[in-house]
Short mmCIF file of C-alpha atoms in Angstrom, two decimals:
data_model
loop_
_atom_site.label_atom_id
_atom_site.label_comp_id
_atom_site.label_asym_id
_atom_site.label_seq_id
_atom_site.Cartn_x
_atom_site.Cartn_y
_atom_site.Cartn_z
CA ALA A 1 38.27 30.26 7.03
CA GLU A 2 35.95 33.21 7.31
CA LEU A 3 37.70 34.49 10.47
CA GLY A 4 40.98 34.28 8.58
CA ARG A 5 39.57 36.40 5.74
CA ILE A 6 38.30 39.01 8.23
CA ARG A 7 41.73 39.27 9.85
CA VAL A 8 43.43 39.68 6.46
CA VAL A 9 40.99 42.45 5.49
CA LYS A 10 41.63 44.25 8.77
CA VAL A 11 45.39 44.02 8.43
CA LYS A 12 45.36 44.88 4.69
CA PRO A 13 42.25 47.05 4.13
CA HIS A 14 43.37 48.04 0.62
CA ASP A 15 44.22 44.53 -0.58
CA LYS A 16 41.74 43.94 -3.50
CA ASP A 17 42.31 40.18 -3.58
CA ALA A 18 41.63 39.84 0.15
CA LYS A 19 38.49 42.00 -0.15
CA MET A 20 37.16 39.95 -3.05
CA LYS A 21 37.71 36.62 -1.26
CA TYR A 22 36.11 38.01 1.90
CA GLN A 23 33.00 39.07 -0.08
CA GLU A 24 32.74 35.63 -1.69
CA CYS A 25 33.10 33.91 1.70
CA ASN A 26 30.50 36.24 3.20
CA LYS A 27 28.04 35.38 0.41
CA ILE A 28 28.46 31.67 1.04
CA VAL A 29 27.95 32.09 4.79
CA LYS A 30 24.79 34.15 4.25
CA GLN A 31 23.45 31.63 1.74
CA LYS A 32 24.00 28.73 4.16
CA ALA A 33 22.27 30.69 6.93
CA PHE A 34 19.34 31.42 4.62
CA GLU A 35 19.04 27.71 3.63
CA ARG A 36 19.02 26.71 7.31
CA ALA A 37 16.32 29.27 8.01
CA ILE A 38 14.14 27.94 5.18
CA ALA A 39 14.71 24.34 6.29
CA GLY A 40 13.62 25.29 9.79
CA ASP A 41 10.27 26.51 8.47
CA GLU A 42 9.51 23.30 6.62
CA HIS A 43 8.20 20.04 8.06
CA LYS A 44 11.30 18.07 8.93
CA ARG A 45 11.42 14.85 6.93
CA SER A 46 12.85 11.65 8.32
CA VAL A 47 16.04 10.24 6.88
CA VAL A 48 14.12 6.99 6.50
CA ASP A 49 12.17 8.57 3.63
CA SER A 50 15.33 8.91 1.54
CA LEU A 51 16.39 5.27 1.94
CA ASP A 52 15.85 2.69 -0.80
CA ILE A 53 16.47 -0.41 1.29
CA GLU A 54 15.01 -2.79 -1.29
CA SER A 55 17.66 -1.92 -3.85
CA MET A 56 20.45 -2.70 -1.40
CA THR A 57 21.96 -6.13 -2.05
CA ILE A 58 23.94 -8.25 0.40
CA GLU A 59 27.03 -9.38 -1.45
CA ASP A 60 27.92 -13.10 -1.61
CA GLU A 61 31.19 -12.53 0.21
CA TYR A 62 29.42 -11.07 3.24
CA SER A 63 29.42 -13.80 5.92
CA GLY A 64 28.14 -11.80 8.85
CA PRO A 65 24.80 -11.89 10.70
CA LYS A 66 21.63 -11.49 8.61
CA LEU A 67 18.07 -10.76 9.65
CA GLU A 68 15.68 -13.71 9.35
CA ASP A 69 12.83 -12.60 7.06
CA GLY A 70 13.61 -9.03 8.10
CA LYS A 71 13.28 -9.95 11.78
CA VAL A 72 15.71 -9.55 14.65
CA THR A 73 16.04 -12.89 16.50
CA VAL A 74 18.05 -14.12 19.49
CA THR A 75 20.35 -15.98 17.06
CA PHE A 76 20.91 -12.77 15.08
CA MET A 77 21.80 -10.81 18.23
CA LYS A 78 24.29 -13.46 19.42
CA GLU A 79 25.94 -13.51 15.99
CA LEU A 80 25.94 -9.71 15.91
CA MET A 81 27.72 -9.36 19.25
CA GLN A 82 30.35 -11.91 18.22
CA TRP A 83 30.73 -10.13 14.85
CA TYR A 84 31.32 -6.83 16.62
CA LYS A 85 33.69 -8.53 19.10
CA ASP A 86 35.78 -9.58 16.10
CA GLN A 87 35.81 -5.91 15.02
CA LYS A 88 33.73 -6.47 11.89
CA LYS A 89 30.95 -4.35 10.39
CA LEU A 90 27.26 -5.27 10.09
CA HIS A 91 25.95 -5.01 6.51
CA ARG A 92 24.26 -1.66 5.93
CA LYS A 93 21.02 -3.31 4.72
CA CYS A 94 20.59 -5.01 8.10
CA ALA A 95 21.52 -1.81 9.91
CA TYR A 96 18.97 0.24 7.92
CA GLN A 97 16.20 -2.38 7.91
CA THR A 98 12.78 -0.84 8.63
CA GLU A 99 9.35 -2.41 8.65
CA LYS A 100 7.03 -1.84 5.76
CA ILE A 101 3.38 -2.71 5.14
CA THR A 102 2.16 -3.98 1.79
CA VAL A 103 -1.24 -2.89 0.45
CA CYS A 104 -2.90 -4.98 -2.26
CA GLY A 105 -6.02 -4.19 -4.27
CA ASP A 106 -8.60 -6.43 -5.94
CA THR A 107 -7.52 -10.05 -6.46
CA HIS A 108 -10.86 -11.33 -7.84
CA GLY A 109 -10.33 -15.07 -7.63
CA GLN A 110 -6.99 -14.99 -9.51
CA PHE A 111 -5.26 -17.43 -7.17
CA TYR A 112 -2.12 -17.97 -9.23
CA ASP A 113 -1.52 -14.22 -9.37
CA LEU A 114 -1.99 -14.08 -5.58
CA LEU A 115 0.73 -16.72 -5.25
CA ASN A 116 2.92 -14.56 -7.46
CA ILE A 117 2.47 -11.59 -5.10
CA PHE A 118 3.77 -13.74 -2.25
CA GLU A 119 6.61 -14.99 -4.44
CA LEU A 120 7.64 -11.42 -5.37
CA ASN A 121 7.03 -9.76 -2.02
CA GLY A 122 7.47 -12.56 0.50
CA LEU A 123 4.96 -14.52 2.55
CA PRO A 124 2.98 -12.66 5.19
CA SER A 125 4.63 -12.65 8.61
CA GLU A 126 4.95 -10.50 11.69
CA THR A 127 7.69 -8.57 9.94
CA ASN A 128 6.02 -8.57 6.51
CA PRO A 129 2.46 -7.34 7.14
CA TYR A 130 -0.23 -7.05 4.44
CA ILE A 131 -3.54 -5.30 3.88
CA PHE A 132 -5.82 -6.69 1.14
CA ASN A 133 -8.32 -4.02 0.12
CA GLY A 134 -11.42 -6.04 -0.77
CA ASP A 135 -12.83 -7.87 -3.81
CA PHE A 136 -11.06 -11.14 -3.10
CA VAL A 137 -13.70 -13.22 -4.89
CA ASP A 138 -15.94 -13.33 -8.02
CA ARG A 139 -15.08 -13.17 -11.73
CA GLY A 140 -11.92 -15.28 -11.40
CA SER A 141 -12.70 -18.99 -11.04
CA PHE A 142 -10.29 -19.72 -8.19
CA SER A 143 -12.04 -17.57 -5.62
CA VAL A 144 -12.38 -20.39 -3.07
CA GLU A 145 -8.62 -20.92 -3.14
CA VAL A 146 -7.97 -17.19 -2.82
CA ILE A 147 -10.30 -16.61 0.12
CA LEU A 148 -9.26 -19.69 2.09
CA THR A 149 -5.60 -18.74 1.66
CA LEU A 150 -6.30 -15.19 2.84
CA PHE A 151 -8.39 -16.38 5.80
CA GLY A 152 -5.60 -18.84 6.72
CA PHE A 153 -3.05 -16.02 6.93
CA LYS A 154 -5.51 -13.90 8.90
CA LEU A 155 -5.77 -16.69 11.49
CA LEU A 156 -1.99 -17.18 11.49
CA TYR A 157 -1.14 -13.47 11.86
CA PRO A 158 -4.24 -11.71 13.19
CA ASP A 159 -2.38 -8.48 14.04
CA HIS A 160 -0.25 -8.36 10.87
CA PHE A 161 -2.61 -9.50 8.11
CA HIS A 162 -5.71 -7.43 7.38
CA LEU A 163 -8.70 -7.93 5.09
CA LEU A 164 -11.09 -5.11 4.20
CA ARG A 165 -14.55 -5.65 2.72
CA GLY A 166 -15.12 -4.85 -0.95
CA ASN A 167 -18.37 -4.58 -2.87
CA HIS A 168 -17.88 -8.19 -4.01
CA GLU A 169 -18.00 -9.48 -0.44
CA THR A 170 -21.80 -9.29 -0.66
CA ASP A 171 -24.58 -11.74 -1.49
CA ASN A 172 -25.96 -9.99 -4.58
CA MET A 173 -22.57 -9.79 -6.24
CA ASN A 174 -21.65 -13.39 -5.31
CA GLN A 175 -24.90 -14.70 -6.82
CA ILE A 176 -24.20 -12.96 -10.13
CA TYR A 177 -20.43 -13.06 -10.57
CA GLY A 178 -19.61 -16.58 -9.57
CA PHE A 179 -18.48 -17.00 -5.98
CA GLU A 180 -21.70 -18.56 -4.71
CA GLY A 181 -21.78 -21.00 -7.64
CA GLU A 182 -18.11 -21.86 -7.15
CA VAL A 183 -18.52 -22.60 -3.46
CA LYS A 184 -21.58 -24.76 -4.10
CA ALA A 185 -19.71 -26.65 -6.86
CA LYS A 186 -16.60 -27.25 -4.76
CA TYR A 187 -18.30 -27.61 -1.35
CA THR A 188 -21.93 -27.03 -0.26
CA ALA A 189 -24.63 -24.35 0.00
CA GLN A 190 -24.05 -24.33 3.77
CA MET A 191 -20.38 -23.46 3.17
CA TYR A 192 -21.43 -20.43 1.11
CA GLU A 193 -23.80 -19.27 3.88
CA LEU A 194 -20.86 -19.32 6.29
CA PHE A 195 -18.73 -17.27 3.89
CA SER A 196 -21.60 -14.79 3.59
CA GLU A 197 -21.73 -14.39 7.38
CA VAL A 198 -17.97 -13.88 7.68
CA PHE A 199 -17.98 -11.28 4.91
CA GLU A 200 -20.52 -9.23 6.88
CA TRP A 201 -18.03 -8.83 9.74
CA LEU A 202 -15.09 -7.63 7.64
CA PRO A 203 -14.01 -4.04 8.42
CA LEU A 204 -14.79 -1.37 5.85
CA ALA A 205 -11.64 0.75 6.20
CA GLN A 206 -8.28 0.96 7.93
CA CYS A 207 -6.35 4.05 9.03
CA ILE A 208 -2.53 3.89 9.11
CA ASN A 209 -0.69 6.12 11.60
CA GLY A 210 -3.46 8.73 11.43
CA LYS A 211 -2.21 9.68 7.94
CA VAL A 212 -3.59 7.28 5.32
CA LEU A 213 -7.10 5.87 5.06
CA ILE A 214 -7.52 2.63 3.08
CA MET A 215 -10.99 1.64 1.84
CA HIS A 216 -12.21 -0.36 -1.13
CA GLY A 217 -14.28 1.96 -3.30
CA GLY A 218 -13.70 5.49 -2.17
CA LEU A 219 -15.55 8.40 -0.62
CA PHE A 220 -19.14 9.01 0.23
CA SER A 221 -22.24 10.51 -1.35
CA GLU A 222 -22.36 13.32 1.22
CA ASP A 223 -19.89 15.71 2.87
CA GLY A 224 -18.93 15.80 6.53
CA VAL A 225 -18.28 12.06 7.04
CA THR A 226 -15.76 11.46 9.83
CA LEU A 227 -13.65 8.47 10.82
CA ASP A 228 -15.92 8.08 13.83
CA ASP A 229 -18.91 7.85 11.50
CA ILE A 230 -17.19 5.02 9.66
CA ARG A 231 -16.41 3.24 12.93
CA LYS A 232 -20.07 3.42 13.91
CA ILE A 233 -21.35 1.71 10.76
CA GLU A 234 -23.15 -1.52 11.61
CA ARG A 235 -21.14 -4.29 10.00
CA ASN A 236 -23.21 -7.43 10.61
CA ARG A 237 -25.43 -6.99 7.53
CA GLN A 238 -25.57 -6.73 3.80
CA PRO A 239 -25.09 -3.18 2.47
CA PRO A 240 -28.27 -1.19 1.69
CA ASP A 241 -27.39 -1.41 -2.01
CA SER A 242 -25.31 -4.44 -2.89
CA GLY A 243 -24.81 -3.40 -6.51
CA GLU A 244 -21.53 -2.38 -8.10
CA GLY A 245 -21.10 0.55 -5.73
CA GLY A 246 -18.32 1.94 -3.65
CA GLY A 247 -17.38 5.16 -5.42
CA ALA A 248 -15.58 5.88 -8.67
CA LEU A 249 -13.02 8.60 -9.36
CA SER A 250 -13.80 11.70 -11.36
CA PRO A 251 -11.36 14.41 -12.51
CA GLN A 252 -14.19 16.96 -12.19
CA ASN A 253 -15.12 18.65 -8.93
CA GLY A 254 -18.26 17.59 -7.11
CA ARG A 255 -20.21 14.34 -7.36
CA SER A 256 -22.06 12.66 -10.20
CA VAL A 257 -23.57 9.28 -11.07
CA SER A 258 -20.83 6.84 -12.01
CA LYS A 259 -20.55 5.19 -15.41
CA ARG A 260 -21.84 2.00 -13.77
CA GLY A 261 -25.00 3.85 -12.85
CA VAL A 262 -25.31 2.66 -9.24
CA SER A 263 -22.76 4.68 -7.28
CA CYS A 264 -21.38 8.17 -7.19
CA GLN A 265 -18.20 9.53 -8.73
CA PHE A 266 -16.26 11.89 -6.52
CA GLY A 267 -13.95 14.68 -7.60
CA PRO A 268 -10.75 16.24 -6.20
CA ASP A 269 -12.65 18.81 -4.14
CA VAL A 270 -14.53 16.01 -2.33
CA THR A 271 -11.26 14.23 -1.57
CA LYS A 272 -9.60 17.43 -0.35
CA ALA A 273 -12.51 18.30 1.98
CA PHE A 274 -12.66 14.79 3.46
CA LEU A 275 -8.90 14.70 4.12
CA GLU A 276 -8.93 18.14 5.72
CA ASP A 277 -11.93 17.32 7.91
CA ASN A 278 -10.19 14.17 9.18
CA HIS A 279 -6.59 15.44 9.26
CA LEU A 280 -5.40 12.80 6.80
CA ASP A 281 -2.71 12.99 4.09
CA TYR A 282 -4.28 10.83 1.40
CA ILE A 283 -6.53 7.83 0.73
CA ILE A 284 -5.83 4.48 -0.91
CA ARG A 285 -8.69 2.78 -2.70
CA SER A 286 -9.09 -0.03 -5.26
CA HIS A 287 -12.28 -1.08 -7.09
CA GLU A 288 -11.29 0.00 -10.62
CA VAL A 289 -8.95 -1.75 -13.06
CA LYS A 290 -6.04 0.47 -14.11
CA ALA A 291 -3.80 -0.21 -17.10
CA GLU A 292 -0.62 0.25 -15.05
CA GLY A 293 -2.04 -1.43 -11.94
CA TYR A 294 -2.27 1.84 -10.05
CA GLU A 295 -3.18 5.49 -10.47
CA VAL A 296 -2.34 8.64 -8.52
CA ALA A 297 -5.16 11.19 -8.83
CA HIS A 298 -6.61 14.30 -7.22
CA GLY A 299 -3.25 16.00 -6.86
CA GLY A 300 -1.68 12.98 -5.16
CA ARG A 301 -4.43 12.78 -2.54
CA CYS A 302 -6.18 9.70 -3.95
CA VAL A 303 -4.29 6.52 -4.90
CA THR A 304 -5.84 3.50 -6.63
CA VAL A 305 -4.20 0.07 -6.39
CA PHE A 306 -5.44 -2.94 -8.39
CA SER A 307 -3.81 -6.37 -7.94
CA ALA A 308 -5.50 -8.57 -10.57
CA PRO A 309 -3.27 -8.55 -13.71
CA ASN A 310 -4.85 -9.26 -17.10
CA TYR A 311 -8.20 -8.95 -15.38
CA CYS A 312 -10.67 -11.65 -16.46
CA ASP A 313 -7.98 -12.97 -18.86
CA GLN A 314 -8.84 -10.19 -21.30
CA MET A 315 -7.95 -6.70 -20.05
CA GLY A 316 -4.19 -6.90 -20.56
CA ASN A 317 -3.56 -4.64 -17.57
CA LYS A 318 -0.59 -4.73 -15.27
CA ALA A 319 -1.21 -5.07 -11.54
CA SER A 320 0.55 -3.61 -8.54
CA TYR A 321 0.93 -3.55 -4.79
CA ILE A 322 2.06 -0.68 -2.60
CA HIS A 323 4.72 -0.45 0.08
CA LEU A 324 4.18 2.06 2.88
CA ARG A 325 7.14 2.94 5.07
CA GLY A 326 8.84 5.96 6.57
CA SER A 327 7.45 8.80 8.61
CA ASP A 328 5.16 10.15 5.89
CA LEU A 329 4.09 6.76 4.43
CA ARG A 330 4.75 7.76 0.85
CA PRO A 331 3.41 5.04 -1.47
CA GLN A 332 5.98 2.97 -3.39
CA PHE A 333 4.39 1.12 -6.32
CA HIS A 334 5.51 -2.33 -7.46
CA GLN A 335 4.08 -3.57 -10.75
CA PHE A 336 3.74 -7.17 -11.89
CA THR A 337 2.13 -9.07 -14.75
CA ALA A 338 -0.11 -12.12 -15.00
CA VAL A 339 1.16 -15.68 -14.63
CA PRO A 340 -0.33 -18.81 -16.26
CA HIS A 341 -3.17 -20.64 -14.56
CA PRO A 342 -5.00 -23.93 -15.18
CA ASP A 343 -7.41 -23.92 -18.09
CA VAL A 344 -10.52 -22.79 -16.23
CA LYS A 345 -12.02 -19.65 -17.74
CA PRO A 346 -13.03 -16.65 -15.64
CA MET A 347 -16.75 -16.47 -14.80
CA ALA A 348 -16.97 -20.29 -15.10
CA TYR A 349 -19.36 -20.32 -12.09
CA ALA A 350 -21.19 -17.07 -12.85
CA SER A 351 -24.88 -16.82 -13.67
CA THR A 352 -25.85 -18.30 -17.04
CA LEU A 353 -26.69 -14.94 -18.58
CA LEU A 354 -23.26 -13.56 -17.73
CA GLN A 355 -21.53 -16.66 -19.08
CA LEU A 356 -23.33 -16.13 -22.40
CA GLY A 357 -22.21 -12.52 -22.38
CA MET A 358 -18.57 -13.55 -21.95
CA MET A 359 -18.60 -15.78 -25.06
#
C-alpha cells in the first residue's frame, strides 16, 4: 500500500489528497518501526505468559483425545494420531497444556483444609507437582493426619512433591504448640522421636529455575548471604534458636526486632540486595497469617502465601496457594476458605498453659 502511495505522489506531485494519504501512511510505517525497535530492547516474554489455560473449558460435545491428569500417555498419542487421520482438530486446551507447580504455605494441622486443597487443585502427581513451605504441624489438632499424608505423597512422588522445613518442624515448638502431645496421644513417644529426626533432615529452601527462592520465614539477620551459604547449612540438628523465628516482613528499610520479639523483621532494601546478590527475581515465603491468604510486598519482590484458612478456628482469614508457570514464573494466586472439620478444637494437645490461654 505504501509503495502504491509513493507511485501516486510521483505521478501526481500536486495532488493534495495523494500527498495527505502518503503522509498518513508514512506516519504509520514509522510508528510500527519505532514499536519494533522498542520491543527489541525489552526482555522478550514468552507467549506462555499470556495464556490462561485454567479458564479454558473442554466442551461436552468434544469427543476427541484428552490428556490424562494433564499428562501425555501412549493411549492419548494413539487417539491423537487417529483423530488427526480423520482430519479433526485437537482441543486447544490440550494443545496449550503446560506444566505448573503449586506452592502452598502453612497448613498447621488443618487436615480437612489440606484435603480441600487437593480437591480444588488436584492430587499430587508427576504432572501436578507441589511444594509445601513448612509449618505442617502444631496448633491444628489433626497434625498427625497432615504430616503422614504429606510424607506419603513425598514417598510416592519424590521428584515432584517437596516439603520445606518451617519453624514449627522443631522440638521446642512441638512441645509447646501440640504436635508432640498429639503424636503421644495417638501413637507413642518413640513415634514422636522419629518425627523429630525426620524434621531435622528437611531442606530449608528451594530455588525454582534460578529465578524464585522459596523458604519458610524469609531473609537473614545479616547481608551477603548466598545460595551456596544456604546449601552449606548443617541440617541434621535443631536450629540454634527454636523459638518463633524465621523472619517477618517490614515495610521500612533495614532490619529490626520482630513483633514476636525473637526474630528480625526485614525491609524492602534487604530483599532487593539479597535478590541482586543471588540473581533472583523474587522470593516466596510463608510464616505469617494474611487476611487474603497471600500478600505481595517489597515492590513485588517478596510474596507471602498462607494455606491455613480461618487459622485456629478464629482468625477468619482466607487461604491461598500459588501456581508458577511460564518463562518468568509469575505467581498466580488461588484463594479458598475453610471447610468443616470434626469437633476437635485447635490446640487440643498443646501445653496446659496455652490451652488455658485459648479459653
